[in-house]
Coordinates of C-alpha atoms in Angstrom, one line a residue:
M1058 CA 0.0 0.0 0.0
N1059 CA 2.8 2.4 0.9
K1060 CA 4.7 1.6 -2.3
L1061 CA 1.6 2.4 -4.4
I1062 CA 1.2 5.8 -2.7
I1063 CA 4.9 6.6 -3.5
I1064 CA 4.5 5.6 -7.1
I1065 CA 1.4 7.8 -7.4
A1066 CA 3.3 10.7 -5.9
V1067 CA 6.2 10.3 -8.3
F1068 CA 4.1 10.3 -11.5
T1069 CA 1.2 12.6 -10.6
S1070 CA 2.8 15.6 -8.7
S1071 CA 2.3 18.8 -10.6
I1072 CA 2.9 22.5 -10.3
I1073 CA 1.0 25.3 -12.2
F1074 CA 2.7 28.7 -12.6
A1075 CA 1.1 32.0 -13.1
Q1076 CA 0.6 32.9 -16.8
D1077 CA 3.3 34.9 -18.6
T1078 CA 1.9 37.3 -21.2
G1079 CA 4.9 37.2 -23.5
K1080 CA 5.6 34.6 -26.2
I1081 CA 8.2 32.0 -25.1
A1082 CA 11.3 32.3 -27.2
F1083 CA 13.6 29.9 -25.4
G1084 CA 12.5 27.2 -23.1
P1085 CA 11.1 26.6 -20.7
Y1086 CA 14.1 24.7 -19.3
V1087 CA 15.3 23.3 -16.0
Q1088 CA 18.2 24.7 -13.9
Q1089 CA 19.5 24.5 -10.3
M1090 CA 18.0 21.1 -9.6
G1091 CA 18.3 19.8 -6.1
T1092 CA 16.7 17.2 -3.8
K1093 CA 14.0 19.7 -2.6
S1094 CA 14.3 22.6 -5.0
A1095 CA 14.5 23.5 -8.7
T1096 CA 14.5 26.6 -11.0
I1097 CA 12.5 26.9 -14.3
C1098 CA 13.8 29.4 -16.8
W1099 CA 12.5 30.8 -20.0
S1100 CA 13.0 33.8 -22.3
T1101 CA 10.6 36.1 -24.1
Q1102 CA 11.2 38.5 -27.0
A1103 CA 11.7 42.1 -25.7
S1104 CA 12.6 44.1 -28.8
K1105 CA 14.2 43.9 -32.3
P1106 CA 17.0 46.4 -32.7
T1107 CA 18.6 46.7 -36.2
L1108 CA 22.2 47.1 -37.3
T1109 CA 23.0 48.7 -40.6
D1110 CA 26.4 48.5 -42.3
L1111 CA 28.0 51.0 -44.7
E1112 CA 26.5 49.3 -47.7
G1113 CA 23.0 49.7 -46.3
K1114 CA 22.5 46.0 -45.4
V1115 CA 20.2 45.8 -42.3
K1116 CA 20.5 43.0 -39.7
T1117 CA 17.9 42.5 -37.1
I1118 CA 19.1 41.4 -33.7
T1119 CA 16.4 40.2 -31.3
E1120 CA 16.7 41.2 -27.6
Y1121 CA 15.4 38.7 -25.1
Q1122 CA 14.1 39.1 -21.6
Q1123 CA 15.0 36.3 -19.2
H1124 CA 12.5 34.9 -16.6
S1125 CA 12.9 32.4 -13.8
I1126 CA 11.0 31.0 -10.9
Q1127 CA 12.5 29.2 -8.0
L1128 CA 10.7 26.2 -6.5
G1129 CA 11.1 25.0 -2.9
R1130 CA 9.6 22.4 -0.6
L1131 CA 9.7 19.7 -3.2
E1132 CA 10.0 16.0 -2.5
P1133 CA 13.2 14.2 -3.3
N1134 CA 13.4 11.7 -6.1
T1135 CA 10.0 12.9 -7.4
E1136 CA 8.7 13.7 -10.9
Y1137 CA 6.8 17.0 -11.3
S1138 CA 5.1 18.5 -14.3
Y1139 CA 4.9 22.2 -14.8
D1140 CA 3.2 24.8 -17.1
I1141 CA 4.5 28.3 -17.2
L1142 CA 1.7 29.6 -19.4
N1143 CA -1.3 27.6 -18.1
D1144 CA -3.2 28.4 -21.3
G1145 CA -4.1 24.9 -22.5
T1146 CA -1.2 24.7 -25.0
E1147 CA 1.9 22.5 -24.8
E1148 CA 4.3 25.5 -25.3
G1149 CA 4.9 26.1 -21.6
K1150 CA 4.8 22.6 -20.3
G1151 CA 7.6 20.3 -19.1
T1152 CA 8.7 17.8 -16.5
F1153 CA 11.6 17.3 -14.1
K1154 CA 12.7 14.9 -11.5
T1155 CA 14.3 16.0 -8.2
Y1156 CA 17.5 14.5 -7.2
P1157 CA 17.5 11.6 -4.7
N1158 CA 18.4 12.3 -1.1
E1159 CA 20.0 8.9 -0.7
I1160 CA 22.6 6.8 -2.4
T1161 CA 20.8 5.2 -5.3
P1162 CA 21.6 4.4 -9.0
F1163 CA 21.0 7.1 -11.6
K1164 CA 22.2 7.9 -15.1
F1165 CA 23.5 11.0 -16.8
V1166 CA 24.9 12.0 -20.2
V1167 CA 28.0 14.0 -21.3
L1168 CA 28.6 15.6 -24.7
G1169 CA 30.5 18.5 -26.1
D1170 CA 31.3 20.9 -28.9
T1171 CA 27.8 21.2 -30.3
R1172 CA 28.5 24.6 -31.9
S1173 CA 27.9 23.7 -35.6
R1174 CA 26.2 21.2 -37.9
H1175 CA 22.9 21.6 -36.2
D1176 CA 21.5 18.5 -38.0
I1177 CA 24.2 16.4 -36.4
H1178 CA 23.6 18.0 -33.0
S1179 CA 19.9 17.3 -33.3
K1180 CA 20.5 13.7 -34.0
I1181 CA 22.8 13.4 -31.0
V1182 CA 20.1 15.1 -28.8
N1183 CA 17.5 12.7 -30.0
G1184 CA 19.7 9.8 -29.0
I1185 CA 20.2 11.4 -25.6
I1186 CA 16.5 11.8 -25.1
E1187 CA 16.0 8.1 -25.7
K1188 CA 18.3 7.4 -22.8
D1189 CA 16.2 9.5 -20.4
P1190 CA 19.1 10.8 -18.2
L1191 CA 18.7 12.6 -14.9
F1192 CA 20.9 15.4 -16.2
V1193 CA 23.2 16.4 -19.1
I1194 CA 26.6 18.0 -19.0
N1195 CA 28.0 19.8 -22.1
T1196 CA 31.8 20.1 -22.0
G1197 CA 31.8 23.5 -23.8
D1198 CA 31.7 25.2 -27.2
M1199 CA 27.9 24.9 -27.1
V1200 CA 27.7 27.6 -29.7
G1201 CA 29.9 28.9 -32.5
N1202 CA 30.2 32.5 -31.1
G1203 CA 28.8 33.2 -27.7
R1204 CA 28.4 36.9 -28.5
E1205 CA 26.1 36.1 -31.5
I1206 CA 22.5 35.8 -30.4
S1207 CA 21.6 33.8 -33.5
D1208 CA 23.9 31.0 -32.3
W1209 CA 22.0 30.8 -29.0
E1210 CA 18.7 30.8 -30.9
A1211 CA 19.9 27.7 -32.8
F1212 CA 21.2 26.1 -29.6
F1213 CA 17.9 26.4 -27.7
Q1214 CA 15.9 25.3 -30.8
V1215 CA 17.9 22.1 -31.0
N1216 CA 17.7 21.4 -27.3
N1217 CA 14.1 22.5 -26.6
K1218 CA 12.6 19.1 -26.0
L1219 CA 15.6 17.9 -24.0
M1220 CA 16.1 20.9 -21.7
R1221 CA 12.4 21.4 -20.8
N1222 CA 12.5 18.0 -19.2
T1223 CA 16.1 17.5 -18.1
Q1224 CA 18.6 19.6 -16.1
Y1225 CA 21.4 20.9 -18.3
Y1226 CA 24.8 21.9 -17.0
P1227 CA 27.2 23.9 -19.3
V1228 CA 31.0 24.2 -19.2
L1229 CA 32.6 27.4 -20.5
G1230 CA 34.5 26.8 -23.8
N1231 CA 36.6 29.2 -25.9
H1232 CA 33.7 29.7 -28.3
E1233 CA 31.4 31.0 -25.5
K1234 CA 33.8 34.0 -25.5
D1235 CA 32.9 34.8 -21.9
S1236 CA 29.6 36.1 -23.2
P1237 CA 27.0 37.8 -21.0
Y1238 CA 24.4 35.7 -22.9
Y1239 CA 25.9 32.6 -21.2
F1240 CA 25.4 34.0 -17.7
D1241 CA 22.0 35.4 -18.6
F1242 CA 20.6 32.1 -20.0
F1243 CA 22.1 29.7 -17.4
D1244 CA 21.4 29.7 -13.7
L1245 CA 24.4 27.9 -12.0
P1246 CA 25.9 27.4 -8.6
N1247 CA 28.9 29.3 -7.1
N1248 CA 30.2 32.0 -9.4
E1249 CA 28.7 30.3 -12.5
R1250 CA 32.2 30.0 -14.1
Y1251 CA 33.3 27.1 -12.0
Y1252 CA 31.1 25.2 -9.7
S1253 CA 30.2 21.8 -8.2
F1254 CA 27.1 19.8 -7.3
N1255 CA 26.4 16.4 -6.0
V1256 CA 23.9 13.7 -6.7
G1257 CA 23.7 10.7 -4.4
D1258 CA 27.2 9.3 -3.8
A1259 CA 28.8 11.3 -6.7
L1260 CA 30.5 14.7 -6.8
F1261 CA 30.6 16.7 -10.1
V1262 CA 33.0 19.6 -10.5
I1263 CA 32.9 21.9 -13.5
L1264 CA 36.1 24.0 -14.1
D1265 CA 36.7 27.0 -16.3
S1266 CA 39.7 26.5 -18.5
E1267 CA 39.2 29.7 -20.5
G1268 CA 39.3 32.5 -17.8
E1269 CA 37.8 35.9 -17.9
D1270 CA 37.7 37.8 -21.2
V1271 CA 40.6 40.1 -21.6
R1272 CA 41.1 42.0 -24.9
E1273 CA 44.7 42.0 -26.1
P1274 CA 45.7 45.5 -27.2
N1275 CA 47.0 45.9 -30.7
Y1276 CA 50.3 47.1 -29.5
I1277 CA 51.2 43.8 -27.9
S1278 CA 53.9 42.1 -30.0
D1279 CA 53.7 38.4 -31.0
E1280 CA 56.7 37.6 -28.8
N1281 CA 55.0 39.2 -25.7
S1282 CA 51.5 37.8 -26.4
N1283 CA 51.9 34.7 -24.3
N1284 CA 53.3 36.7 -21.4
F1285 CA 50.3 39.1 -21.7
W1286 CA 47.8 36.3 -21.4
K1287 CA 49.7 34.5 -18.6
K1288 CA 50.0 37.6 -16.4
N1289 CA 46.3 38.5 -16.9
S1290 CA 45.1 35.0 -15.9
E1291 CA 47.6 33.9 -13.2
E1292 CA 45.5 35.1 -10.2
Y1293 CA 42.2 33.8 -11.7
F1294 CA 43.5 30.3 -12.2
A1295 CA 45.4 30.2 -8.9
T1296 CA 42.1 31.1 -7.1
Q1297 CA 40.3 28.4 -9.1
K1298 CA 42.9 25.8 -8.3
K1299 CA 42.7 26.6 -4.6
W1300 CA 38.9 26.3 -4.7
L1301 CA 39.2 22.9 -6.4
E1302 CA 41.6 21.6 -3.8
S1303 CA 39.1 22.7 -1.1
I1304 CA 36.1 21.1 -2.9
L1305 CA 37.9 17.8 -3.3
E1306 CA 39.0 17.8 0.3
I1307 CA 35.6 18.6 1.7
N1308 CA 34.0 15.9 -0.5
K1309 CA 36.7 13.2 0.2
E1310 CA 34.0 10.7 1.2
A1311 CA 32.2 10.8 -2.1
G1312 CA 32.1 7.5 -3.8
F1313 CA 32.6 8.9 -7.3
V1314 CA 34.3 12.1 -8.5
F1315 CA 33.9 13.5 -12.0
V1316 CA 35.8 16.7 -13.1
F1317 CA 34.9 18.6 -16.3
Q1318 CA 36.6 21.4 -18.2
H1319 CA 36.7 22.4 -21.9
Q1320 CA 40.4 22.0 -22.6
P1321 CA 41.9 18.5 -22.6
M1322 CA 44.7 17.2 -20.4
Y1323 CA 45.8 14.8 -23.2
S1324 CA 45.5 15.7 -26.9
I1325 CA 45.9 13.5 -29.9
K1326 CA 45.7 16.4 -32.3
K1327 CA 49.3 17.3 -33.1
S1328 CA 49.0 21.0 -33.0
R1329 CA 47.6 20.9 -29.5
V1330 CA 49.9 18.5 -27.7
D1331 CA 52.1 21.4 -26.3
D1332 CA 49.0 23.1 -24.8
T1333 CA 48.0 20.0 -22.9
N1334 CA 51.5 19.6 -21.6
E1335 CA 51.1 23.1 -20.1
Y1336 CA 47.7 22.2 -18.5
R1337 CA 49.2 19.1 -16.9
K1338 CA 52.1 21.1 -15.6
F1339 CA 49.7 23.6 -14.0
W1340 CA 47.4 21.0 -12.3
G1341 CA 50.3 18.7 -11.4
D1342 CA 49.2 15.6 -9.5
L1343 CA 46.1 17.3 -7.9
F1344 CA 43.7 14.8 -9.6
E1345 CA 45.7 11.8 -8.6
R1346 CA 46.2 13.0 -5.0
H1347 CA 42.5 13.5 -4.5
N1348 CA 41.6 10.2 -6.2
V1349 CA 39.6 11.8 -9.0
Q1350 CA 38.3 8.9 -11.1
V1351 CA 37.2 10.6 -14.3
F1352 CA 38.3 13.9 -16.0
M1353 CA 36.2 14.8 -19.0
N1354 CA 36.7 17.6 -21.6
G1355 CA 35.8 18.8 -25.0
H1356 CA 37.7 21.0 -27.5
D1357 CA 39.2 18.2 -29.7
H1358 CA 36.4 17.1 -32.0
H1359 CA 36.6 13.4 -31.6
Y1360 CA 36.6 10.7 -28.9
H1361 CA 39.7 10.0 -26.9
H1362 CA 40.3 7.9 -23.8
A1363 CA 43.7 8.2 -22.0
M1364 CA 44.6 6.9 -18.5
K1365 CA 47.4 7.9 -16.1
N1366 CA 47.9 6.7 -12.5
G1367 CA 44.3 5.6 -12.1
V1368 CA 42.6 8.7 -13.6
H1369 CA 40.6 8.3 -16.8
Y1370 CA 41.0 11.3 -19.1
I1371 CA 38.1 11.4 -21.7
T1372 CA 37.7 13.8 -24.6
T1373 CA 34.1 13.9 -25.7
A1374 CA 33.6 16.5 -28.4
G1375 CA 31.6 14.9 -31.0
G1376 CA 28.3 16.7 -30.5
G1377 CA 28.1 18.5 -33.9
A1378 CA 31.3 20.5 -34.7
G1379 CA 33.3 19.3 -37.6
L1380 CA 35.6 16.4 -36.6
Y1381 CA 39.4 16.7 -36.1
E1382 CA 42.1 14.3 -37.2
T1383 CA 43.6 12.0 -34.6
D1384 CA 47.2 12.3 -35.7
A1385 CA 49.2 12.2 -32.4
P1386 CA 48.3 9.3 -30.1
Q1387 CA 50.0 9.6 -26.7
P1388 CA 51.6 6.9 -24.5
E1389 CA 48.6 7.3 -22.2
T1390 CA 46.1 6.7 -25.0
V1391 CA 43.8 3.8 -24.5
K1392 CA 41.3 4.2 -27.3
F1393 CA 40.2 6.9 -29.8
S1394 CA 37.8 7.4 -32.6
K1395 CA 37.0 10.2 -35.1
I1396 CA 33.3 10.0 -34.8
E1397 CA 30.2 12.0 -33.5
H1398 CA 29.1 10.6 -30.1
F1399 CA 28.0 11.2 -26.6
V1400 CA 28.8 9.4 -23.3
Y1401 CA 26.0 7.7 -21.3
I1402 CA 27.0 7.0 -17.7
D1403 CA 25.3 4.6 -15.3
I1404 CA 26.1 5.3 -11.6
N1405 CA 25.5 2.1 -9.7
T1406 CA 26.1 1.1 -6.1
D1407 CA 29.6 -0.3 -6.6
D1408 CA 30.7 1.1 -9.9
A1409 CA 30.1 3.6 -12.7
V1410 CA 29.9 2.4 -16.3
L1411 CA 30.7 4.9 -19.1
N1412 CA 29.1 3.9 -22.4
V1413 CA 30.4 5.8 -25.4
I1414 CA 27.6 5.9 -28.0
D1415 CA 28.1 7.0 -31.6
I1416 CA 25.6 9.0 -33.6
D1417 CA 24.0 5.8 -34.9
G1418 CA 23.4 4.4 -31.5
N1419 CA 26.4 1.9 -31.5
E1420 CA 28.6 1.4 -28.4
I1421 CA 32.1 2.3 -29.4
D1422 CA 33.7 2.0 -26.0
K1423 CA 32.8 1.0 -22.4
I1424 CA 34.7 2.0 -19.3
T1425 CA 34.0 0.7 -15.8
V1426 CA 35.1 2.7 -12.8
K1427 CA 35.0 1.2 -9.3
R1428 CA 33.5 3.2 -6.4
R1429 CA 36.1 4.9 -4.2
T1430 CA 36.7 3.3 -0.8
K1431 CA 36.8 5.5 2.3

């Protein structure tokens, strides 16, 4: 009898919001999910300014107004339906499931570099929807140019069905360009650049490998360019590194630890190997010391699995952007494939299973990670 009541609660709970008079442009979509709280976001059209060039060509740039509503006093591990318009149409409707407040199996998906080839991105998203994950993490470069609103329009159009029913966590990539649009559209923990959250027995940490936007003056010479960027970003990354050390130490009893950033630690693209050497030099043995099991990134448009001292380093950047050659396998390389894909992850009681799924639904790799022992 009690089980029947629980099942009814899970599938029949609903929330009706006050009607919004503007047309929905983006969304609705789910953010800031917790065990007892959630946020629903959506955007409406505000105005349509124009930009005219010297040849008289006119470009219309839509301005959007962002809306959100915070929900509290929810039940853990419970599915809710919502309707932000409450007008009898499907436009404002969606569902979400709160996170469990106990250690229990769940599944999530990771993909990256969805910035172009929207037909490919759409097919990947449809494959993800079929898996019905609790949440999705995008490893960055979600759009081609974060300061171009038309790119965000395409992103939200492709992800409409997924995001209205599933929590979506972004990672800052170089193509986001530290855009105000990113911070307007997403409602994230901490400073929104780097943040963490936990579900059940797992800790998830999102890092910012790009840093704050700094415009390089024209008078900076090529030989001083690297020094210019280094000096401008040293304090920012040092602060982030200190924060990460603290988060990993505080959460040392977590059974699973996943860390995400856009830039890879190991690249098999020849022109980027030197960059990854610098990243590993900066982070040192931090991930090994804190027993991080999985580090996931984007940036290199293919799939790559490397392993070093117990840490799995996984590049998943096959979400839509044109694929890159795999021309420099490293000693740490385990497997790689030049293919569009996403990673579907099952968190179980004793292990986590990472299933790498290509665009046609085929499993191209499978990685099992054991639960950490206290």
